[in-house]
Amino acid sequence: MGKEGSKKILAVPSVRRGNGSGHLHRMLHLAAEHPRRVSLFLDRTGKLTPGPTINLKPYEEFIRSEIDFRQLQKESWSYILLDQRETPVSLLAGLKELIPGTPVAAVDEGGKHRKSLEYLIDTLPSLRRQECNLFKPDLNPRPLRRSLYYNCPLKFEKVLISFGGEDPRGLTLPTLIALGKIPFLSRTSITVAAGPAFRELSLPSDIEILRAPGNLREYLSDYDCLITSYGLTALEALAAGIPVVTVNPSRYHSRLAKKTGLLVCGTGKPDAGRLKRALENPRKLIGRCALAEENLRDTADADPSPAELSPSASVCPGCGAAPGRVLGRFPERTFYRCASCTLVYQQRWIPDSTVYNHAYFFDEYKRQYGKSYLDDFAHIRSMGRERLRNIRIENSDPSLLDVGCAYGPFLEAAREAGFRIEGLEPSKEAARWAEEHLGCRVSPMGLEEFVRKNPQKKWDVVTLWYVIEHFPDLESALQQLSGMVKPGGMLALGTPNGAGISARRNLKKFLAASPADHYTILSPKSVKRLLKQKGFRVEKMRIPGMHRERFPVLFRILWPFTAGIARLLRLGDTFEVYARRMDRERKDNSREG
Ligand SMILES: [Zn+2]
């Protein structure tokens, strides 16, 4: 198990009648596993989720660390975990008003919020393409009592019928009637599970009733076959080694059942013929269910548990706007495109643990580029010479600060070009190395600390080569940087291109490959806008070249042509920006703002 954050998770299961009790079960299970980390909020009063509540009495002894409306606002929450199937608009709006700014994740969300919620956890196979952050079938509690793995009876003798805590579609009675027509099945072999919220039915008197089992899953292994709708109980039966036949309330459920590999014997009402055929051949049914269970288990891998998630804020790091369109979902992060400033950024759900040390410049760099940073020194220095051609300064003795200078190849090129050089580098080892080899000042610290220690200092040129994307708070980094450039001086940076050809060709693949410590992905368009707000005018955008090896063979053969077109269209995978600090324009900007 990984590290758990310190702040608590607010779990909000549906307790509305009509949604079944599976949501409550799942969150009770999670809270029991992580009692210090998870608190439950049950909307008993119906203030946020109008409609009747299920009978909670049978669950009271399992409900611990429940939070009420007053306590909601007293604590500061790591995130809200909704388990609603379809989150009511009123519930989401109400929670956002009570505890604003708290990130929201949802389990098995199928409602209108699905696409916009910050994090999605699916526990059931979905009909849609995998578009959740996390697929976790094992979030559903597994039965402790299991059958001796698919004991194969010649004949089913103990059949259990369970249509959830409530049976909202009234499938129990018609299923009983259909089973009554099967000659080889005796009535005494049938049991009906009546969940806590089960409505009283006029069941035939000789049918056995399993009354209000708070955790039905532990009773499943007492039977040799289960008839149920597609849902949690069906998957629990598979996990318990009990063959399952489904009769589903809707076509949606039937399609999901088929996708999971389960047999469907009726949609809307039971199909007597199919039920008969399914039950007369136990061996066949068992084989089918064993395969379905194996497929499910294979998908539950080493992904994080909800208790390990510890999200950062989802607001845009460029302009502070509320999260825009979700671009990509991954277990450890969600990507957005800001609706107001077009910046692409990630919200981390598992905090990034990158440390800028020796291993970063050697092992990590080597992994990405095939050689260590120092092996690449001469090459980076020559790229630096090219970059310096785009920097024009009137001053006869210009000063230059390279932020995130690493081992200093760009600084060396800048000194050759006549600049008074200075570096800033959070890796102490790299900073010391650069200082000794270049004989210039290199401060071993991050930008924020540096600005705090040198509040008044300004340079003619401030550069950041593949550094800007590493700041979690881009807005404040740009604010600090703009204060470090002399009026008329230049800010130059290079960064991966979120509008480049790789991003356009396959965005999901591009985002998946984006390093964990790249918090923002800029584009020529978004960087221009952000720099303008800080009083800069972009003088030059440069697409320095593309990674030829990433392209299909035909493109490589036509390379000069491809690269030329891509440059023309600004489709390169990285780009450089050269911007000048405009003092007169700053006044105009402040009047606008
Ligand atoms: Zn923005």
Coordinates of C-alpha atoms and ligand atoms in Angstrom, one line a residue:
M1 CA 0.0 0.0 0.0
G2 CA 1.2 3.5 -0.9
K3 CA 1.3 6.6 1.2
E4 CA -1.9 8.1 2.3
G5 CA -2.3 11.9 2.4
S6 CA -3.1 13.6 5.7
K7 CA -6.3 15.3 4.9
K8 CA -9.5 13.3 5.0
I9 CA -11.6 12.1 2.1
L10 CA -15.3 12.9 2.2
A11 CA -17.2 9.9 0.8
V12 CA -20.8 10.6 -0.3
P13 CA -22.7 7.5 -1.2
S14 CA -26.2 7.6 -2.7
V15 CA -28.8 6.7 0.0
R16 CA -31.7 7.5 -2.3
R17 CA -34.4 4.9 -2.7
G18 CA -34.2 3.6 -6.3
N19 CA -30.4 3.6 -6.5
G20 CA -30.0 0.4 -4.4
S21 CA -27.7 -0.1 -1.4
G22 CA -24.6 -1.0 -3.4
H23 CA -23.2 2.6 -3.2
L24 CA -23.6 2.6 0.6
H25 CA -22.0 -0.8 0.9
R26 CA -19.0 0.2 -1.2
M27 CA -18.3 3.3 0.8
L28 CA -18.9 1.6 4.1
H29 CA -16.3 -0.9 3.0
L30 CA -13.8 1.8 2.0
A31 CA -14.3 3.6 5.3
A32 CA -13.9 0.4 7.3
E33 CA -10.6 -0.2 5.5
H34 CA -9.3 3.3 6.0
P35 CA -11.0 4.6 9.1
R36 CA -8.6 7.5 9.6
R37 CA -8.8 8.6 6.0
V38 CA -12.4 8.3 5.0
S39 CA -15.5 10.0 6.5
L40 CA -19.0 9.4 5.3
F41 CA -21.6 12.0 4.5
L42 CA -25.1 10.7 4.2
D43 CA -27.7 13.2 3.2
R44 CA -30.2 11.9 5.7
T45 CA -32.3 15.0 5.6
G46 CA -32.6 15.0 1.8
K47 CA -31.5 18.6 1.7
L48 CA -29.2 18.2 -1.2
T49 CA -30.7 15.0 -2.8
P50 CA -34.4 15.3 -2.7
G51 CA -36.4 12.0 -2.8
P52 CA -37.0 9.3 -0.2
T53 CA -34.0 7.8 1.5
I54 CA -33.5 4.0 1.9
N55 CA -34.0 2.5 5.3
L56 CA -30.6 3.1 7.0
K57 CA -31.4 1.2 10.2
P58 CA -29.8 -2.1 9.2
Y59 CA -26.6 -0.2 8.5
E60 CA -26.3 1.9 11.6
E61 CA -23.8 -0.4 13.4
F62 CA -21.5 -0.2 10.4
I63 CA -21.6 3.6 10.0
R64 CA -18.7 5.2 11.7
S65 CA -17.1 8.6 11.3
E66 CA -20.2 10.1 9.8
I67 CA -20.1 13.9 9.1
D68 CA -23.2 16.1 9.3
F69 CA -23.8 19.4 7.6
R70 CA -22.2 21.5 10.3
Q71 CA -19.0 19.4 10.4
L72 CA -18.7 19.6 6.6
Q73 CA -17.4 23.1 6.7
K74 CA -15.2 22.7 9.8
E75 CA -12.7 20.3 8.2
S76 CA -10.6 20.9 5.2
W77 CA -11.0 17.9 2.8
S78 CA -8.5 16.3 0.5
Y79 CA -11.3 15.5 -1.9
I80 CA -15.0 14.6 -2.2
L81 CA -15.6 11.0 -3.4
L82 CA -19.1 10.7 -4.8
D83 CA -20.7 7.3 -5.3
Q84 CA -24.1 8.1 -6.8
R85 CA -24.4 6.4 -10.2
E86 CA -25.9 9.7 -11.4
T87 CA -24.8 12.5 -9.2
P88 CA -27.8 14.9 -8.7
V89 CA -27.1 18.4 -9.9
S90 CA -28.3 19.7 -6.5
L91 CA -25.9 17.5 -4.6
L92 CA -22.9 18.6 -6.6
A93 CA -23.9 22.3 -6.5
G94 CA -24.6 22.1 -2.7
L95 CA -21.3 20.5 -1.9
K96 CA -19.4 22.9 -4.0
E97 CA -21.0 25.8 -2.2
L98 CA -20.4 24.3 1.3
I99 CA -16.8 23.3 0.7
P100 CA -15.7 25.4 -2.3
G101 CA -12.5 24.5 -4.1
T102 CA -12.4 20.9 -3.0
P103 CA -11.6 18.5 -5.8
V104 CA -14.3 16.0 -6.7
A105 CA -14.0 12.4 -7.8
A106 CA -16.7 9.9 -8.6
V107 CA -17.2 6.2 -8.6
D108 CA -19.2 4.6 -11.4
E109 CA -20.6 8.0 -12.4
G110 CA -23.0 7.7 -15.3
G111 CA -24.8 11.1 -15.0
K112 CA -24.4 14.3 -16.9
H113 CA -21.4 15.3 -14.7
R114 CA -19.4 12.3 -16.0
K115 CA -17.3 14.2 -18.5
S116 CA -16.6 17.2 -16.4
L117 CA -15.8 15.7 -13.0
E118 CA -12.2 15.9 -12.1
Y119 CA -11.5 12.2 -11.5
L120 CA -13.5 9.1 -12.5
I121 CA -13.2 5.6 -11.0
D122 CA -15.1 2.9 -12.7
T123 CA -15.6 -0.4 -10.8
L124 CA -17.8 -2.1 -13.5
P125 CA -16.8 -2.6 -17.1
S126 CA -18.1 0.3 -19.1
L127 CA -19.7 0.2 -22.6
R128 CA -17.8 3.3 -23.5
R129 CA -14.2 3.3 -24.4
Q130 CA -12.0 3.4 -21.3
E131 CA -12.4 7.0 -20.4
C132 CA -12.1 6.8 -16.6
N133 CA -9.0 7.7 -14.6
L134 CA -9.0 4.4 -12.8
F135 CA -10.7 1.1 -13.4
K136 CA -11.0 -0.6 -10.1
P137 CA -13.3 -3.6 -9.9
D138 CA -11.6 -4.6 -6.7
L139 CA -13.0 -1.5 -5.0
N140 CA -16.2 -3.6 -4.6
P141 CA -15.8 -5.6 -1.4
R142 CA -15.0 -9.2 -2.2
P143 CA -16.7 -12.0 -0.3
L144 CA -14.6 -13.6 2.4
R145 CA -16.6 -16.8 2.2
R146 CA -16.0 -18.4 -1.2
S147 CA -17.3 -21.6 -2.7
L148 CA -14.7 -24.3 -3.4
Y149 CA -13.9 -22.9 -6.7
Y150 CA -16.8 -23.7 -8.9
N151 CA -17.8 -27.0 -7.4
C152 CA -19.6 -28.5 -10.3
P153 CA -22.9 -30.0 -9.3
L154 CA -24.7 -32.2 -11.8
K155 CA -27.9 -30.3 -11.1
F156 CA -28.5 -26.9 -9.5
E157 CA -30.1 -27.6 -6.1
K158 CA -29.8 -24.3 -4.3
V159 CA -30.8 -21.3 -6.5
L160 CA -30.7 -17.8 -5.0
I161 CA -32.7 -15.0 -6.5
S162 CA -31.6 -11.5 -5.6
F163 CA -32.6 -8.3 -7.4
G164 CA -30.8 -5.9 -5.1
G165 CA -31.8 -4.3 -1.8
E166 CA -35.0 -3.0 -3.4
D167 CA -35.9 -4.8 -6.6
P168 CA -37.1 -1.5 -8.1
R169 CA -38.4 -3.1 -11.3
G170 CA -40.2 -5.9 -9.6
L171 CA -38.3 -8.8 -11.3
T172 CA -38.5 -11.2 -8.4
L173 CA -42.1 -12.5 -8.8
P174 CA -42.0 -13.0 -12.6
T175 CA -38.6 -14.8 -12.2
L176 CA -40.2 -17.1 -9.7
I177 CA -43.1 -17.8 -12.1
A178 CA -40.6 -18.5 -14.9
L179 CA -38.6 -20.9 -12.7
G180 CA -41.9 -22.6 -11.7
K181 CA -42.2 -23.8 -15.3
I182 CA -38.9 -25.6 -15.2
P183 CA -39.6 -29.3 -14.6
F184 CA -36.2 -30.3 -13.1
L185 CA -36.2 -27.4 -10.6
S186 CA -38.0 -28.1 -7.4
R187 CA -39.7 -25.2 -5.6
T188 CA -37.9 -26.0 -2.4
S189 CA -34.6 -25.4 -4.0
I190 CA -35.3 -21.7 -4.6
T191 CA -34.5 -18.9 -2.1
V192 CA -35.3 -15.2 -2.5
A193 CA -32.9 -12.7 -0.9
A194 CA -35.0 -9.9 0.6
G195 CA -32.6 -7.0 1.2
P196 CA -33.1 -4.4 3.9
A197 CA -35.2 -2.1 1.7
F198 CA -37.1 -5.0 0.1
R199 CA -40.8 -4.3 -0.3
E200 CA -43.1 -6.9 1.1
L201 CA -44.2 -9.3 -1.6
S202 CA -46.9 -11.9 -1.7
L203 CA -44.4 -14.6 -2.4
P204 CA -45.7 -18.2 -2.5
S205 CA -45.5 -19.6 1.0
D206 CA -43.2 -22.5 0.2
I207 CA -40.5 -20.2 -1.2
E208 CA -37.7 -19.7 1.3
I209 CA -36.7 -16.1 2.1
L210 CA -33.3 -15.0 3.1
R211 CA -34.2 -11.9 5.1
A212 CA -32.3 -8.7 5.2
P213 CA -28.8 -9.9 4.9
G214 CA -26.8 -6.7 5.5
N215 CA -23.9 -8.2 3.5
L216 CA -25.5 -10.6 1.1
R217 CA -22.1 -11.4 -0.4
E218 CA -21.1 -13.5 2.6
Y219 CA -24.2 -15.7 2.0
L220 CA -23.6 -16.3 -1.7
S221 CA -21.4 -19.3 -1.2
D222 CA -24.3 -21.2 0.5
Y223 CA -25.9 -21.4 -3.0
D224 CA -24.9 -23.0 -6.2
C225 CA -26.4 -20.5 -8.6
L226 CA -27.5 -16.9 -8.5
I227 CA -30.1 -15.1 -10.6
T228 CA -29.7 -11.4 -10.4
S229 CA -29.5 -8.2 -12.5
Y230 CA -26.2 -7.0 -13.8
G231 CA -24.5 -5.1 -11.0
L232 CA -22.4 -5.5 -7.8
T233 CA -24.1 -8.7 -6.6
A234 CA -23.4 -10.4 -9.9
L235 CA -19.7 -9.5 -9.7
E236 CA -19.6 -10.6 -6.0
A237 CA -21.0 -13.9 -7.0
L238 CA -18.3 -14.3 -9.6
A239 CA -15.7 -13.5 -7.0
A240 CA -17.3 -16.0 -4.6
G241 CA -17.1 -18.7 -7.3
I242 CA -20.9 -18.9 -7.8
P243 CA -22.3 -19.1 -11.3
V244 CA -24.6 -16.2 -12.3
V245 CA -27.5 -15.8 -14.6
T246 CA -28.8 -12.2 -15.3
V247 CA -32.3 -10.9 -15.8
N248 CA -31.9 -7.2 -16.3
P249 CA -34.1 -4.2 -15.8
S250 CA -32.9 -2.4 -18.9
R251 CA -31.1 -3.0 -22.2
Y252 CA -28.2 -1.0 -20.8
H253 CA -27.8 -3.5 -18.0
S254 CA -28.0 -6.4 -20.5
R255 CA -25.4 -4.9 -22.7
L256 CA -23.1 -4.5 -19.7
A257 CA -23.7 -8.0 -18.6
K258 CA -22.8 -9.4 -22.0
K259 CA -19.7 -7.3 -22.1
T260 CA -18.6 -8.8 -18.8
G261 CA -19.2 -12.2 -20.2
L262 CA -22.4 -13.0 -18.3
L263 CA -25.4 -14.8 -19.6
V264 CA -28.5 -12.7 -20.2
C265 CA -31.9 -14.4 -19.6
G266 CA -34.3 -11.6 -20.1
T267 CA -34.4 -7.8 -20.3
G268 CA -37.3 -6.0 -18.6
K269 CA -38.8 -9.5 -17.8
P270 CA -37.4 -13.0 -17.5
D271 CA -37.2 -15.2 -20.5
A272 CA -38.4 -18.6 -19.3
G273 CA -36.9 -20.6 -22.2
R274 CA -33.5 -19.1 -21.7
L275 CA -33.6 -19.6 -18.0
K276 CA -34.4 -23.3 -18.5
R277 CA -31.6 -23.8 -21.0
A278 CA -29.1 -22.0 -18.7
L279 CA -30.0 -24.0 -15.6
E280 CA -30.1 -27.4 -17.2
N281 CA -26.4 -27.3 -18.1
P282 CA -24.4 -26.4 -15.0
R283 CA -21.1 -27.3 -16.4
K284 CA -21.5 -24.9 -19.4
L285 CA -22.7 -22.0 -17.2
I286 CA -19.9 -22.5 -14.7
G287 CA -17.2 -22.5 -17.5
R288 CA -18.6 -19.2 -18.8
C289 CA -18.6 -17.6 -15.4
A290 CA -15.1 -18.8 -14.5
L291 CA -13.8 -17.1 -17.7
A292 CA -15.7 -13.8 -16.9
E293 CA -14.2 -13.8 -13.4
E294 CA -10.7 -14.4 -14.8
N295 CA -11.0 -11.5 -17.2
L296 CA -12.2 -9.2 -14.4
R297 CA -9.3 -10.1 -12.2
D298 CA -6.8 -9.4 -14.9
T299 CA -7.9 -5.8 -15.1
A300 CA -7.5 -5.1 -11.4
D301 CA -3.8 -4.3 -11.3
A302 CA -1.4 -2.3 -9.2
D303 CA -3.3 1.0 -9.7
P304 CA -3.7 3.3 -6.7
S305 CA -6.5 2.9 -4.2
P306 CA -8.9 5.9 -3.7
A307 CA -7.4 6.2 -0.2
E308 CA -4.0 7.0 -1.8
L309 CA -5.3 9.9 -3.9
S310 CA -4.2 13.3 -2.8
P311 CA -5.2 15.8 -5.5
S312 CA -3.9 19.3 -6.1
A313 CA -6.3 22.1 -6.9
S314 CA -7.9 21.9 -10.3
V315 CA -7.9 25.7 -11.1
C316 CA -5.8 26.8 -14.1
P317 CA -2.2 27.6 -13.1
G318 CA -2.1 30.2 -15.8
C319 CA -5.1 32.4 -15.0
G320 CA -6.9 30.9 -12.0
A321 CA -10.0 30.0 -13.9
A322 CA -12.2 27.0 -12.9
P323 CA -11.3 23.7 -14.6
G324 CA -12.1 23.7 -18.3
R325 CA -12.5 20.7 -20.6
V326 CA -11.0 17.4 -19.6
L327 CA -8.4 16.4 -22.2
G328 CA -7.1 13.2 -20.7
R329 CA -7.6 10.9 -17.7
F330 CA -4.9 8.8 -16.2
P331 CA -4.6 7.1 -12.8
E332 CA -2.2 9.7 -11.4
R333 CA -3.5 12.8 -13.1
T334 CA -6.2 14.6 -15.1
F335 CA -5.4 17.0 -18.0
Y336 CA -7.5 20.1 -18.8
R337 CA -7.5 22.8 -21.4
C338 CA -8.4 26.1 -19.8
A339 CA -11.5 27.7 -21.4
S340 CA -10.3 31.2 -20.7
C341 CA -6.5 31.2 -21.5
T342 CA -6.2 27.9 -23.6
L343 CA -3.4 26.6 -21.4
V344 CA -3.2 22.8 -21.1
Y345 CA -2.3 21.7 -17.6
Q346 CA -2.4 18.7 -15.3
Q347 CA -4.0 18.2 -12.0
R348 CA -2.0 15.7 -10.0
W349 CA -4.0 13.1 -8.0
I350 CA -0.8 11.3 -6.9
P351 CA 1.7 14.0 -6.1
D352 CA 4.8 14.1 -8.3
S353 CA 8.0 12.9 -6.5
T354 CA 10.6 14.0 -9.0
V355 CA 13.7 15.3 -7.3
Y356 CA 16.2 17.3 -9.3
N357 CA 19.3 15.5 -8.3
H358 CA 22.1 13.6 -9.9
A359 CA 19.8 10.8 -11.0
Y360 CA 17.5 13.3 -12.7
F361 CA 20.2 14.6 -15.0
F362 CA 21.9 11.3 -15.5
D363 CA 19.5 8.3 -15.3
E364 CA 16.3 10.1 -16.3
Y365 CA 17.9 12.1 -19.1
K366 CA 19.6 9.1 -20.4
R367 CA 16.3 7.2 -20.4
Q368 CA 14.8 9.9 -22.5
Y369 CA 17.6 10.9 -24.8
G370 CA 20.0 8.0 -24.8
K371 CA 22.9 9.9 -23.3
S372 CA 23.6 11.7 -20.0
Y373 CA 23.3 15.5 -19.7
L374 CA 27.0 16.0 -19.6
D375 CA 27.6 13.8 -22.6
D376 CA 25.2 16.1 -24.4
F377 CA 26.9 19.3 -23.1
A378 CA 28.6 20.3 -26.4
H379 CA 25.4 19.7 -28.3
I380 CA 23.2 21.8 -25.9
R381 CA 25.9 24.5 -26.0
S382 CA 25.7 24.7 -29.8
M383 CA 21.9 24.9 -29.6
G384 CA 22.5 27.7 -27.1
R385 CA 24.5 29.6 -29.7
E386 CA 21.6 29.4 -32.1
R387 CA 19.2 30.6 -29.5
L388 CA 21.4 33.6 -28.7
R389 CA 21.0 34.8 -32.2
N390 CA 17.4 35.7 -31.4
I391 CA 18.3 37.8 -28.5
R392 CA 19.1 41.5 -29.2
I393 CA 20.1 43.9 -26.4
E394 CA 21.1 47.5 -26.8
N395 CA 23.2 47.6 -23.6
S396 CA 27.0 47.2 -24.3
D397 CA 27.6 45.1 -21.2
P398 CA 24.4 42.9 -21.1
S399 CA 23.7 40.7 -18.1
L400 CA 22.0 37.3 -18.5
L401 CA 20.4 35.0 -15.9
D402 CA 19.7 31.4 -16.9
V403 CA 16.9 29.9 -14.7
G404 CA 17.3 26.2 -14.3
C405 CA 20.7 26.3 -15.9
A406 CA 21.6 22.7 -15.0
Y407 CA 25.4 22.1 -15.7
G408 CA 25.6 25.4 -17.6
P409 CA 26.0 24.7 -21.3
F410 CA 23.8 27.6 -22.3
L411 CA 25.6 29.9 -19.9
E412 CA 28.9 29.0 -21.6
A413 CA 27.5 29.9 -25.0
A414 CA 26.1 33.1 -23.6
R415 CA 29.5 34.1 -22.2
E416 CA 31.1 33.5 -25.6
A417 CA 28.4 35.8 -27.0
G418 CA 29.5 38.6 -24.6
F419 CA 27.0 38.3 -21.8
R420 CA 27.8 38.7 -18.1
I421 CA 26.4 35.4 -17.0
E422 CA 24.7 34.1 -13.8
G423 CA 22.8 30.9 -13.1
L424 CA 20.0 29.6 -11.0
E425 CA 19.7 25.8 -10.4
P426 CA 17.7 23.8 -7.8
S427 CA 20.0 20.8 -8.1
K428 CA 22.9 21.6 -5.7
E429 CA 25.2 19.2 -7.4
A430 CA 24.6 20.7 -10.8
A431 CA 24.9 24.2 -9.5
R432 CA 28.2 23.5 -7.8
W433 CA 29.5 21.8 -10.9
A434 CA 28.5 24.7 -13.2
E435 CA 29.9 27.3 -10.8
E436 CA 33.3 25.6 -10.6
H437 CA 33.5 25.0 -14.4
L438 CA 32.3 28.3 -15.6
G439 CA 33.6 30.5 -12.8
C440 CA 30.3 32.4 -12.5
R441 CA 27.7 32.7 -9.8
V442 CA 25.2 29.8 -9.8
S443 CA 22.6 30.0 -7.0
P444 CA 21.6 26.5 -5.8
M445 CA 17.9 27.1 -5.2
G446 CA 14.5 27.4 -6.8
L447 CA 13.0 30.6 -8.3
E448 CA 10.9 31.5 -5.4
E449 CA 13.7 31.4 -2.9
F450 CA 16.0 33.3 -5.3
V451 CA 13.5 36.1 -5.8
R452 CA 13.0 36.4 -2.0
K453 CA 16.8 36.7 -1.5
N454 CA 17.3 39.1 -4.5
P455 CA 14.1 41.1 -4.6
Q456 CA 15.4 44.2 -6.4
K457 CA 17.8 42.6 -8.9
K458 CA 17.1 42.8 -12.6
W459 CA 18.9 41.4 -15.8
D460 CA 18.9 42.4 -19.4
V461 CA 18.0 38.8 -20.4
V462 CA 16.3 36.0 -18.4
T463 CA 16.2 32.6 -20.0
L464 CA 14.5 29.4 -19.2
W465 CA 15.2 26.3 -21.4
Y466 CA 12.7 23.6 -20.8
V467 CA 12.1 24.9 -17.3
I468 CA 8.8 26.9 -17.4
E469 CA 6.7 23.7 -17.6
H470 CA 8.0 22.5 -14.3
F471 CA 6.4 25.3 -12.2
P472 CA 3.1 24.1 -10.6
D473 CA 2.0 27.7 -10.2
L474 CA 2.8 29.2 -13.6
E475 CA 1.1 32.5 -13.0
S476 CA 3.2 33.4 -10.0
A477 CA 6.4 32.1 -11.7
L478 CA 5.7 34.4 -14.7
Q479 CA 5.0 37.3 -12.3
Q480 CA 8.3 36.7 -10.6
L481 CA 10.1 36.4 -13.9
S482 CA 8.6 39.6 -15.3
G483 CA 10.0 41.5 -12.3
M484 CA 13.5 40.2 -13.0
V485 CA 13.7 41.5 -16.5
K486 CA 14.9 45.1 -17.0
P487 CA 12.5 47.4 -19.0
G488 CA 13.4 46.8 -22.7
G489 CA 15.1 43.5 -21.8
M490 CA 14.2 40.1 -22.9
L491 CA 12.6 36.9 -21.6
A492 CA 13.4 33.8 -23.7
L493 CA 12.1 30.3 -23.1
G494 CA 11.8 26.9 -24.8
T495 CA 9.1 24.4 -23.9
P496 CA 7.2 21.4 -25.3
N497 CA 4.5 22.4 -27.8
G498 CA 1.0 21.4 -26.8
A499 CA -0.1 22.3 -30.3
G500 CA 2.7 20.5 -32.1
I501 CA 2.4 17.6 -34.5
S502 CA 2.7 14.8 -31.8
A503 CA -0.1 16.4 -29.8
R504 CA -2.3 16.8 -32.8
R505 CA -1.7 13.3 -34.1
N506 CA -2.6 11.5 -30.9
L507 CA -3.4 13.7 -28.0
K508 CA -4.0 10.9 -25.5
K509 CA -0.6 9.3 -26.3
F510 CA 1.1 12.8 -26.1
L511 CA -0.4 13.5 -22.7
A512 CA 0.4 10.0 -21.4
A513 CA 4.0 10.6 -22.4
S514 CA 4.2 14.0 -20.9
P515 CA 6.6 13.8 -17.9
A516 CA 5.1 13.8 -14.4
D517 CA 6.8 17.1 -13.5
H518 CA 5.5 19.0 -16.5
Y519 CA 2.6 20.8 -14.9
T520 CA 1.7 22.9 -17.9
I521 CA 1.9 22.3 -21.6
L522 CA 2.2 25.6 -23.4
S523 CA 1.4 26.4 -27.0
P524 CA 2.6 29.4 -29.1
K525 CA -1.0 30.8 -28.7
S526 CA -1.3 30.4 -24.9
V527 CA 2.2 31.6 -24.1
K528 CA 1.7 34.8 -26.2
R529 CA -1.4 35.6 -24.2
L530 CA 0.1 34.8 -20.8
L531 CA 3.3 36.9 -21.6
K532 CA 1.2 39.8 -22.8
Q533 CA -0.6 39.9 -19.5
K534 CA 2.8 40.2 -17.8
G535 CA 3.8 43.2 -20.0
F536 CA 5.8 41.3 -22.7
R537 CA 5.6 41.5 -26.4
V538 CA 6.6 38.3 -28.3
E539 CA 9.3 39.3 -30.9
K540 CA 10.0 35.8 -32.2
M541 CA 8.5 32.3 -32.1
R542 CA 10.9 29.6 -33.2
I543 CA 10.3 25.9 -33.9
P544 CA 13.7 24.5 -33.4
G545 CA 13.1 21.1 -35.0
M546 CA 11.4 17.9 -34.5
H547 CA 12.2 14.4 -33.4
R548 CA 12.5 12.6 -36.7
E549 CA 12.6 9.1 -35.1
R550 CA 9.0 9.6 -33.8
F551 CA 7.6 9.8 -37.3
P552 CA 6.5 7.1 -39.8
V553 CA 8.9 6.0 -42.4
L554 CA 7.3 7.9 -45.3
F555 CA 7.5 11.2 -43.3
R556 CA 11.2 10.5 -42.6
I557 CA 12.0 9.9 -46.3
L558 CA 10.3 13.2 -47.1
W559 CA 11.9 14.8 -44.1
P560 CA 13.1 18.1 -45.4
F561 CA 9.6 18.7 -46.8
T562 CA 7.8 17.5 -43.7
A563 CA 9.9 19.5 -41.3
G564 CA 9.6 22.6 -43.4
I565 CA 5.8 22.4 -43.5
A566 CA 5.6 21.6 -39.8
R567 CA 7.8 24.6 -39.0
L568 CA 5.7 26.8 -41.2
L569 CA 2.5 25.6 -39.5
R570 CA 4.2 25.8 -36.1
L571 CA 3.7 22.1 -35.5
G572 CA 7.0 21.3 -34.0
D573 CA 7.1 19.3 -30.8
T574 CA 8.9 22.1 -29.0
F575 CA 9.0 25.8 -29.5
E576 CA 11.0 28.8 -28.3
V577 CA 9.7 32.3 -27.5
Y578 CA 11.6 35.5 -27.4
A579 CA 9.7 38.3 -25.7
R580 CA 10.6 41.9 -24.8
R581 CA 9.4 43.7 -21.7
M582 CA 7.5 46.7 -22.9
D583 CA 7.3 49.4 -20.3
R584 CA 5.1 51.8 -22.1
E585 CA 2.6 49.0 -22.8
R586 CA 2.6 48.0 -19.2
K587 CA 0.8 51.3 -18.4
D588 CA -1.8 50.6 -21.1
N589 CA -2.3 47.1 -19.7
S590 CA -2.9 48.3 -16.2
R591 CA -5.5 50.7 -17.4
E592 CA -7.2 47.8 -19.2
G593 CA -7.1 45.5 -16.2
Ligands
ZN1 ZN -6.3 29.6 -17.8

